[in-house]
Structure formats: C-alpha cells, structure tokens
mmCIF file with all atom_site columns, C-alpha atoms in Angstrom:
data_model
loop_
_atom_site.group_PDB
_atom_site.id
_atom_site.type_symbol
_atom_site.label_atom_id
_atom_site.label_alt_id
_atom_site.label_comp_id
_atom_site.label_asym_id
_atom_site.label_entity_id
_atom_site.label_seq_id
_atom_site.pdbx_PDB_ins_code
_atom_site.Cartn_x
_atom_site.Cartn_y
_atom_site.Cartn_z
_atom_site.occupancy
_atom_site.B_iso_or_equiv
_atom_site.pdbx_formal_charge
_atom_site.auth_seq_id
_atom_site.auth_comp_id
_atom_site.auth_asym_id
_atom_site.auth_atom_id
_atom_site.pdbx_PDB_model_num
ATOM 1   C CA . ILE N 1 1   ? -23.718 -35.257 -51.958 1.00 0.00 ? 1   ILE N CA 1
ATOM 2   C CA . GLU N 1 2   ? -26.470 -34.147 -54.235 1.00 0.00 ? 2   GLU N CA 1
ATOM 3   C CA . ALA N 1 3   ? -26.518 -37.406 -56.177 1.00 0.00 ? 3   ALA N CA 1
ATOM 4   C CA . PHE N 1 4   ? -26.835 -39.330 -52.914 1.00 0.00 ? 4   PHE N CA 1
ATOM 5   C CA . LEU N 1 5   ? -29.541 -37.239 -51.538 1.00 0.00 ? 5   LEU N CA 1
ATOM 6   C CA . ALA N 1 6   ? -31.457 -37.230 -54.897 1.00 0.00 ? 6   ALA N CA 1
ATOM 7   C CA . ALA N 1 7   ? -31.265 -41.028 -54.841 1.00 0.00 ? 7   ALA N CA 1
ATOM 8   C CA . SER N 1 8   ? -32.482 -41.211 -51.326 1.00 0.00 ? 8   SER N CA 1
ATOM 9   C CA . ARG N 1 9   ? -35.506 -38.979 -52.009 1.00 0.00 ? 9   ARG N CA 1
ATOM 10  C CA . GLN N 1 10  ? -36.758 -41.329 -54.670 1.00 0.00 ? 10  GLN N CA 1
ATOM 11  C CA . PRO N 1 11  ? -39.953 -43.046 -53.340 1.00 0.00 ? 11  PRO N CA 1
ATOM 12  C CA . VAL N 1 12  ? -39.359 -46.604 -52.209 1.00 0.00 ? 12  VAL N CA 1
ATOM 13  C CA . LEU N 1 13  ? -42.933 -47.723 -51.874 1.00 0.00 ? 13  LEU N CA 1
ATOM 14  C CA . GLN N 1 14  ? -45.210 -46.635 -54.615 1.00 0.00 ? 14  GLN N CA 1
ATOM 15  C CA . GLU N 1 15  ? -48.838 -47.419 -55.722 1.00 0.00 ? 15  GLU N CA 1
ATOM 16  C CA . PRO N 1 16  ? -49.005 -49.004 -59.192 1.00 0.00 ? 16  PRO N CA 1
ATOM 17  C CA . GLY N 1 17  ? -49.366 -46.292 -61.831 1.00 0.00 ? 17  GLY N CA 1
ATOM 18  C CA . GLU N 1 18  ? -47.663 -43.665 -59.664 1.00 0.00 ? 18  GLU N CA 1
ATOM 19  C CA . LEU N 1 19  ? -44.084 -44.664 -60.413 1.00 0.00 ? 19  LEU N CA 1
ATOM 20  C CA . PRO N 1 20  ? -41.869 -41.532 -61.323 1.00 0.00 ? 20  PRO N CA 1
ATOM 21  C CA . PHE N 1 21  ? -39.953 -43.665 -63.769 1.00 0.00 ? 21  PHE N CA 1
ATOM 22  C CA . PRO N 1 22  ? -40.823 -46.526 -66.303 1.00 0.00 ? 22  PRO N CA 1
ATOM 23  C CA . LEU N 1 23  ? -41.209 -49.943 -65.014 1.00 0.00 ? 23  LEU N CA 1
ATOM 24  C CA . GLN N 1 24  ? -38.319 -52.239 -66.188 1.00 0.00 ? 24  GLN N CA 1
ATOM 25  C CA . PRO N 1 25  ? -38.564 -56.049 -66.065 1.00 0.00 ? 25  PRO N CA 1
ATOM 26  C CA . GLY N 1 26  ? -36.760 -57.321 -63.081 1.00 0.00 ? 26  GLY N CA 1
ATOM 27  C CA . GLN N 1 27  ? -36.301 -53.912 -61.514 1.00 0.00 ? 27  GLN N CA 1
ATOM 28  C CA . PHE N 1 28  ? -39.158 -54.281 -58.929 1.00 0.00 ? 28  PHE N CA 1
ATOM 29  C CA . GLU N 1 29  ? -40.616 -57.011 -56.738 1.00 0.00 ? 29  GLU N CA 1
ATOM 30  C CA . LEU N 1 30  ? -43.920 -57.365 -55.006 1.00 0.00 ? 30  LEU N CA 1
ATOM 31  C CA . ALA N 1 31  ? -44.086 -55.659 -51.571 1.00 0.00 ? 31  ALA N CA 1
ATOM 32  C CA . PRO N 1 32  ? -45.912 -56.844 -48.517 1.00 0.00 ? 32  PRO N CA 1
ATOM 33  C CA . LYS N 1 33  ? -48.781 -54.449 -49.200 1.00 0.00 ? 33  LYS N CA 1
ATOM 34  C CA . PRO N 1 34  ? -51.015 -56.030 -51.790 1.00 0.00 ? 34  PRO N CA 1
ATOM 35  C CA . GLY N 1 35  ? -51.024 -54.026 -55.145 1.00 0.00 ? 35  GLY N CA 1
ATOM 36  C CA . ALA N 1 36  ? -47.873 -52.072 -54.131 1.00 0.00 ? 36  ALA N CA 1
ATOM 37  C CA . LEU N 1 37  ? -44.390 -52.259 -55.663 1.00 0.00 ? 37  LEU N CA 1
ATOM 38  C CA . LEU N 1 38  ? -41.155 -52.081 -53.819 1.00 0.00 ? 38  LEU N CA 1
ATOM 39  C CA . VAL N 1 39  ? -37.973 -50.820 -55.527 1.00 0.00 ? 39  VAL N CA 1
ATOM 40  C CA . SER N 1 40  ? -35.504 -53.663 -55.334 1.00 0.00 ? 40  SER N CA 1
ATOM 41  C CA . THR N 1 41  ? -32.583 -51.156 -54.773 1.00 0.00 ? 41  THR N CA 1
ATOM 42  C CA . TRP N 1 42  ? -33.878 -50.254 -51.259 1.00 0.00 ? 42  TRP N CA 1
ATOM 43  C CA . ASP N 1 43  ? -30.633 -51.289 -49.596 1.00 0.00 ? 43  ASP N CA 1
ATOM 44  C CA . ASP N 1 44  ? -28.626 -49.373 -52.134 1.00 0.00 ? 44  ASP N CA 1
ATOM 45  C CA . THR N 1 45  ? -30.641 -46.196 -51.439 1.00 0.00 ? 45  THR N CA 1
ATOM 46  C CA . ARG N 1 46  ? -30.319 -46.661 -47.631 1.00 0.00 ? 46  ARG N CA 1
ATOM 47  C CA . GLN N 1 47  ? -26.485 -47.218 -48.173 1.00 0.00 ? 47  GLN N CA 1
ATOM 48  C CA . LEU N 1 48  ? -26.181 -44.100 -50.129 1.00 0.00 ? 48  LEU N CA 1
ATOM 49  C CA . HIS N 1 49  ? -28.244 -41.948 -47.785 1.00 0.00 ? 49  HIS N CA 1
ATOM 50  C CA . ARG N 1 50  ? -26.001 -43.090 -44.826 1.00 0.00 ? 50  ARG N CA 1
ATOM 51  C CA . ARG N 1 51  ? -22.865 -42.300 -46.769 1.00 0.00 ? 51  ARG N CA 1
ATOM 52  C CA . ALA N 1 52  ? -24.157 -38.842 -47.798 1.00 0.00 ? 52  ALA N CA 1
ATOM 53  C CA . VAL N 1 53  ? -25.098 -38.130 -44.128 1.00 0.00 ? 53  VAL N CA 1
ATOM 54  C CA . ALA N 1 54  ? -21.697 -39.388 -42.873 1.00 0.00 ? 54  ALA N CA 1
ATOM 55  C CA . ILE N 1 55  ? -19.944 -37.168 -45.420 1.00 0.00 ? 55  ILE N CA 1
ATOM 56  C CA . ALA N 1 56  ? -22.061 -34.116 -44.481 1.00 0.00 ? 56  ALA N CA 1
ATOM 57  C CA . ARG N 1 57  ? -21.414 -34.589 -40.743 1.00 0.00 ? 57  ARG N CA 1
ATOM 58  C CA . ALA N 1 58  ? -17.670 -34.829 -41.333 1.00 0.00 ? 58  ALA N CA 1
ATOM 59  C CA . LEU N 1 59  ? -17.670 -31.661 -43.503 1.00 0.00 ? 59  LEU N CA 1
ATOM 60  C CA . ALA N 1 60  ? -19.698 -29.766 -40.898 1.00 0.00 ? 60  ALA N CA 1
ATOM 61  C CA . ALA N 1 61  ? -16.601 -29.736 -38.667 1.00 0.00 ? 61  ALA N CA 1
ATOM 62  C CA . GLN N 1 62  ? -14.664 -28.018 -41.444 1.00 0.00 ? 62  GLN N CA 1
ATOM 63  C CA . PRO N 1 63  ? -11.796 -30.492 -41.445 1.00 0.00 ? 63  PRO N CA 1
ATOM 64  C CA . GLU N 1 64  ? -8.487  -30.294 -43.284 1.00 0.00 ? 64  GLU N CA 1
ATOM 65  C CA . CYS N 1 65  ? -8.537  -33.972 -43.854 1.00 0.00 ? 65  CYS N CA 1
ATOM 66  C CA . ILE N 1 66  ? -11.253 -36.517 -44.355 1.00 0.00 ? 66  ILE N CA 1
ATOM 67  C CA . LEU N 1 67  ? -10.948 -40.374 -43.995 1.00 0.00 ? 67  LEU N CA 1
ATOM 68  C CA . TYR N 1 68  ? -12.991 -42.520 -46.300 1.00 0.00 ? 68  TYR N CA 1
ATOM 69  C CA . ASP N 1 69  ? -13.124 -46.183 -45.227 1.00 0.00 ? 69  ASP N CA 1
ATOM 70  C CA . GLU N 1 70  ? -14.102 -48.406 -48.107 1.00 0.00 ? 70  GLU N CA 1
ATOM 71  C CA . PRO N 1 71  ? -16.440 -45.819 -49.557 1.00 0.00 ? 71  PRO N CA 1
ATOM 72  C CA . THR N 1 72  ? -17.533 -47.779 -52.592 1.00 0.00 ? 72  THR N CA 1
ATOM 73  C CA . THR N 1 73  ? -18.223 -51.055 -50.782 1.00 0.00 ? 73  THR N CA 1
ATOM 74  C CA . MET N 1 74  ? -21.755 -52.455 -51.524 1.00 0.00 ? 74  MET N CA 1
ATOM 75  C CA . VAL N 1 75  ? -22.671 -50.027 -54.171 1.00 0.00 ? 75  VAL N CA 1
ATOM 76  C CA . ASP N 1 76  ? -23.126 -50.455 -57.932 1.00 0.00 ? 76  ASP N CA 1
ATOM 77  C CA . PRO N 1 77  ? -20.599 -49.224 -60.385 1.00 0.00 ? 77  PRO N CA 1
ATOM 78  C CA . ILE N 1 78  ? -22.680 -46.073 -61.280 1.00 0.00 ? 78  ILE N CA 1
ATOM 79  C CA . MET N 1 79  ? -22.891 -44.974 -57.666 1.00 0.00 ? 79  MET N CA 1
ATOM 80  C CA . SER N 1 80  ? -19.289 -45.880 -57.159 1.00 0.00 ? 80  SER N CA 1
ATOM 81  C CA . ASP N 1 81  ? -18.462 -43.462 -60.028 1.00 0.00 ? 81  ASP N CA 1
ATOM 82  C CA . HIS N 1 82  ? -20.656 -40.760 -58.356 1.00 0.00 ? 82  HIS N CA 1
ATOM 83  C CA . ILE N 1 83  ? -18.886 -41.208 -54.992 1.00 0.00 ? 83  ILE N CA 1
ATOM 84  C CA . GLY N 1 84  ? -15.468 -40.926 -56.720 1.00 0.00 ? 84  GLY N CA 1
ATOM 85  C CA . ASN N 1 85  ? -16.588 -37.650 -58.498 1.00 0.00 ? 85  ASN N CA 1
ATOM 86  C CA . LEU N 1 86  ? -17.834 -36.380 -55.115 1.00 0.00 ? 86  LEU N CA 1
ATOM 87  C CA . MET N 1 87  ? -14.540 -37.096 -53.527 1.00 0.00 ? 87  MET N CA 1
ATOM 88  C CA . LEU N 1 88  ? -12.672 -35.303 -56.273 1.00 0.00 ? 88  LEU N CA 1
ATOM 89  C CA . ARG N 1 89  ? -14.983 -32.301 -56.102 1.00 0.00 ? 89  ARG N CA 1
ATOM 90  C CA . LEU N 1 90  ? -14.479 -32.027 -52.250 1.00 0.00 ? 90  LEU N CA 1
ATOM 91  C CA . LYS N 1 91  ? -10.704 -32.362 -52.705 1.00 0.00 ? 91  LYS N CA 1
ATOM 92  C CA . ARG N 1 92  ? -10.589 -29.518 -55.348 1.00 0.00 ? 92  ARG N CA 1
ATOM 93  C CA . GLN N 1 93  ? -13.189 -27.107 -54.016 1.00 0.00 ? 93  GLN N CA 1
ATOM 94  C CA . LEU N 1 94  ? -12.444 -27.461 -50.291 1.00 0.00 ? 94  LEU N CA 1
ATOM 95  C CA . ARG N 1 95  ? -8.855  -28.243 -50.704 1.00 0.00 ? 95  ARG N CA 1
ATOM 96  C CA . LEU N 1 96  ? -9.391  -31.315 -48.478 1.00 0.00 ? 96  LEU N CA 1
ATOM 97  C CA . THR N 1 97  ? -6.695  -33.917 -47.987 1.00 0.00 ? 97  THR N CA 1
ATOM 98  C CA . SER N 1 98  ? -8.294  -37.288 -48.263 1.00 0.00 ? 98  SER N CA 1
ATOM 99  C CA . VAL N 1 99  ? -7.202  -40.624 -46.826 1.00 0.00 ? 99  VAL N CA 1
ATOM 100 C CA . VAL N 1 100 ? -8.973  -43.440 -48.628 1.00 0.00 ? 100 VAL N CA 1
ATOM 101 C CA . VAL N 1 101 ? -8.948  -46.942 -47.375 1.00 0.00 ? 101 VAL N CA 1
ATOM 102 C CA . THR N 1 102 ? -10.008 -49.143 -50.366 1.00 0.00 ? 102 THR N CA 1
ATOM 103 C CA . HIS N 1 103 ? -9.512  -52.278 -52.261 1.00 0.00 ? 103 HIS N CA 1
ATOM 104 C CA . ASP N 1 104 ? -11.171 -50.632 -55.237 1.00 0.00 ? 104 ASP N CA 1
ATOM 105 C CA . LEU N 1 105 ? -8.364  -50.053 -57.709 1.00 0.00 ? 105 LEU N CA 1
ATOM 106 C CA . GLU N 1 106 ? -10.527 -48.015 -60.120 1.00 0.00 ? 106 GLU N CA 1
ATOM 107 C CA . LEU N 1 107 ? -11.384 -45.623 -57.260 1.00 0.00 ? 107 LEU N CA 1
ATOM 108 C CA . MET N 1 108 ? -7.713  -45.479 -56.280 1.00 0.00 ? 108 MET N CA 1
ATOM 109 C CA . ARG N 1 109 ? -6.659  -44.550 -59.738 1.00 0.00 ? 109 ARG N CA 1
ATOM 110 C CA . LYS N 1 110 ? -9.352  -41.896 -59.978 1.00 0.00 ? 110 LYS N CA 1
ATOM 111 C CA . VAL N 1 111 ? -8.969  -40.035 -56.680 1.00 0.00 ? 111 VAL N CA 1
ATOM 112 C CA . ALA N 1 112 ? -5.411  -40.703 -55.468 1.00 0.00 ? 112 ALA N CA 1
ATOM 113 C CA . ASP N 1 113 ? -2.261  -38.848 -56.160 1.00 0.00 ? 113 ASP N CA 1
ATOM 114 C CA . THR N 1 114 ? -0.051  -40.965 -53.744 1.00 0.00 ? 114 THR N CA 1
ATOM 115 C CA . VAL N 1 115 ? -0.772  -44.466 -52.580 1.00 0.00 ? 115 VAL N CA 1
ATOM 116 C CA . VAL N 1 116 ? 0.390   -46.566 -49.665 1.00 0.00 ? 116 VAL N CA 1
ATOM 117 C CA . VAL N 1 117 ? -0.032  -50.283 -50.116 1.00 0.00 ? 117 VAL N CA 1
ATOM 118 C CA . LEU N 1 118 ? 0.013   -52.335 -46.833 1.00 0.00 ? 118 LEU N CA 1
ATOM 119 C CA . HIS N 1 119 ? 0.819   -56.057 -46.590 1.00 0.00 ? 119 HIS N CA 1
ATOM 120 C CA . GLU N 1 120 ? 1.232   -57.983 -43.333 1.00 0.00 ? 120 GLU N CA 1
ATOM 121 C CA . GLY N 1 121 ? 1.277   -54.833 -41.389 1.00 0.00 ? 121 GLY N CA 1
ATOM 122 C CA . LYS N 1 122 ? 4.040   -53.166 -43.431 1.00 0.00 ? 122 LYS N CA 1
ATOM 123 C CA . ALA N 1 123 ? 4.083   -50.539 -46.223 1.00 0.00 ? 123 ALA N CA 1
ATOM 124 C CA . ILE N 1 124 ? 5.254   -52.299 -49.275 1.00 0.00 ? 124 ILE N CA 1
ATOM 125 C CA . TYR N 1 125 ? 4.733   -49.414 -51.618 1.00 0.00 ? 125 TYR N CA 1
ATOM 126 C CA . PHE N 1 126 ? 4.610   -45.677 -51.018 1.00 0.00 ? 126 PHE N CA 1
ATOM 127 C CA . GLY N 1 127 ? 4.593   -43.409 -54.069 1.00 0.00 ? 127 GLY N CA 1
ATOM 128 C CA . PRO N 1 128 ? 2.696   -42.061 -56.952 1.00 0.00 ? 128 PRO N CA 1
ATOM 129 C CA . VAL N 1 129 ? -0.312  -44.051 -58.316 1.00 0.00 ? 129 VAL N CA 1
ATOM 130 C CA . VAL N 1 130 ? 1.155   -43.950 -61.807 1.00 0.00 ? 130 VAL N CA 1
ATOM 131 C CA . ASN N 1 131 ? 4.290   -45.877 -60.661 1.00 0.00 ? 131 ASN N CA 1
ATOM 132 C CA . LEU N 1 132 ? 2.373   -48.603 -58.796 1.00 0.00 ? 132 LEU N CA 1
ATOM 133 C CA . GLU N 1 133 ? 2.335   -50.822 -61.857 1.00 0.00 ? 133 GLU N CA 1
ATOM 134 C CA . ASP N 1 134 ? 6.148   -50.792 -61.890 1.00 0.00 ? 134 ASP N CA 1
ATOM 135 C CA . SER N 1 135 ? 6.438   -52.291 -58.503 1.00 0.00 ? 135 SER N CA 1
ATOM 136 C CA . THR N 1 136 ? 8.224   -55.706 -58.443 1.00 0.00 ? 136 THR N CA 1
ATOM 137 C CA . HIS N 1 137 ? 6.683   -56.736 -55.105 1.00 0.00 ? 137 HIS N CA 1
ATOM 138 C CA . PRO N 1 138 ? 4.901   -60.034 -55.773 1.00 0.00 ? 138 PRO N CA 1
ATOM 139 C CA . HIS N 1 139 ? 1.920   -59.097 -53.547 1.00 0.00 ? 139 HIS N CA 1
ATOM 140 C CA . ILE N 1 140 ? 1.386   -55.902 -55.518 1.00 0.00 ? 140 ILE N CA 1
ATOM 141 C CA . GLN N 1 141 ? 1.745   -57.706 -58.898 1.00 0.00 ? 141 GLN N CA 1
ATOM 142 C CA . ASP N 1 142 ? -0.797  -60.358 -57.705 1.00 0.00 ? 142 ASP N CA 1
ATOM 143 C CA . PHE N 1 143 ? -3.195  -57.697 -56.502 1.00 0.00 ? 143 PHE N CA 1
ATOM 144 C CA . LEU N 1 144 ? -2.969  -55.794 -59.795 1.00 0.00 ? 144 LEU N CA 1
ATOM 145 C CA . ALA N 1 145 ? -3.260  -58.993 -61.780 1.00 0.00 ? 145 ALA N CA 1
ATOM 146 C CA . MET N 1 146 ? -6.589  -59.795 -60.053 1.00 0.00 ? 146 MET N CA 1
ATOM 147 C CA . ASP N 1 147 ? -7.915  -56.388 -61.005 1.00 0.00 ? 147 ASP N CA 1
ATOM 148 C CA . ARG N 1 148 ? -7.380  -57.261 -64.728 1.00 0.00 ? 148 ARG N CA 1
ATOM 149 C CA . VAL N 1 149 ? -9.343  -60.595 -64.406 1.00 0.00 ? 149 VAL N CA 1
#
C-alpha cells in the first residue's frame, strides 16, 4: 500500500521549475493552465490510489480471505510488480487467503500456490501452479502459448 500511496502523493500539476524529479522527454505534456506541466501518468496515479484505498478498506474488516479482481489491469509492469509484492506481503504477514481473478500469468506465477482455470463455465484445471504447464487441455496450451509471444 505504501508504494501506491507514495505514487498518489506525487504532485500532478506543477509549476515549471518546481518538479520534484528530472524532466524526461515525452514524460509530460502541456496542461490547460498556461506555463504548467501535467504528469502524463495522471490516470495511472488515480488507478493506483483507487486500488490502495480498496485494499485498505477490505483490510479494515480484518478478513480471512481477500478477493482481487484483475488487480494488474491498466497498470504498467513496474506497478504490476509492486501490486504482486504487496499481495505476497499481505498473504505472509496477515496470513490472508487470496482469491485472484486474473489473466496476468506473470502475476499468477508470482502469487499463487494453487490455480483454477475456467473455460466455458467449467474448471478445466485445478492444481499447483507449477503443474499447469503439464496440462494437455488445448485451451490451456493455447493460453500459455500466447503468454510466450
């Protein structure tokens, strides 16, 4: 959560010369206010803040299980890694069971012990993540092959 909140505290609108980080080409665009700069990752920052708030709200109830629905959708690979690390930390420190709905195979491999693959409303695989590659089901093989592209 700290990484999300730190990202969300970064100023979005800054006066020229007051940026807390070096200006990189293509990183900023002109904002509606003349002479101001707008961080082009505004949507990413808002998404991360929303996710951090959602996780914090869920944890406030002290659950035994937490559901993550596509937690890495619409974030860059660096933030996706932060989300995965946070999920692992919560799992270990709070001993939380996590149910993760995802199409992100990298996240699945990082955070899951057991995986269920659904296809046409049926579970076509239920077992350890490490054995998923051994499945002979054509849908699983196609899905895993697309991840290698």
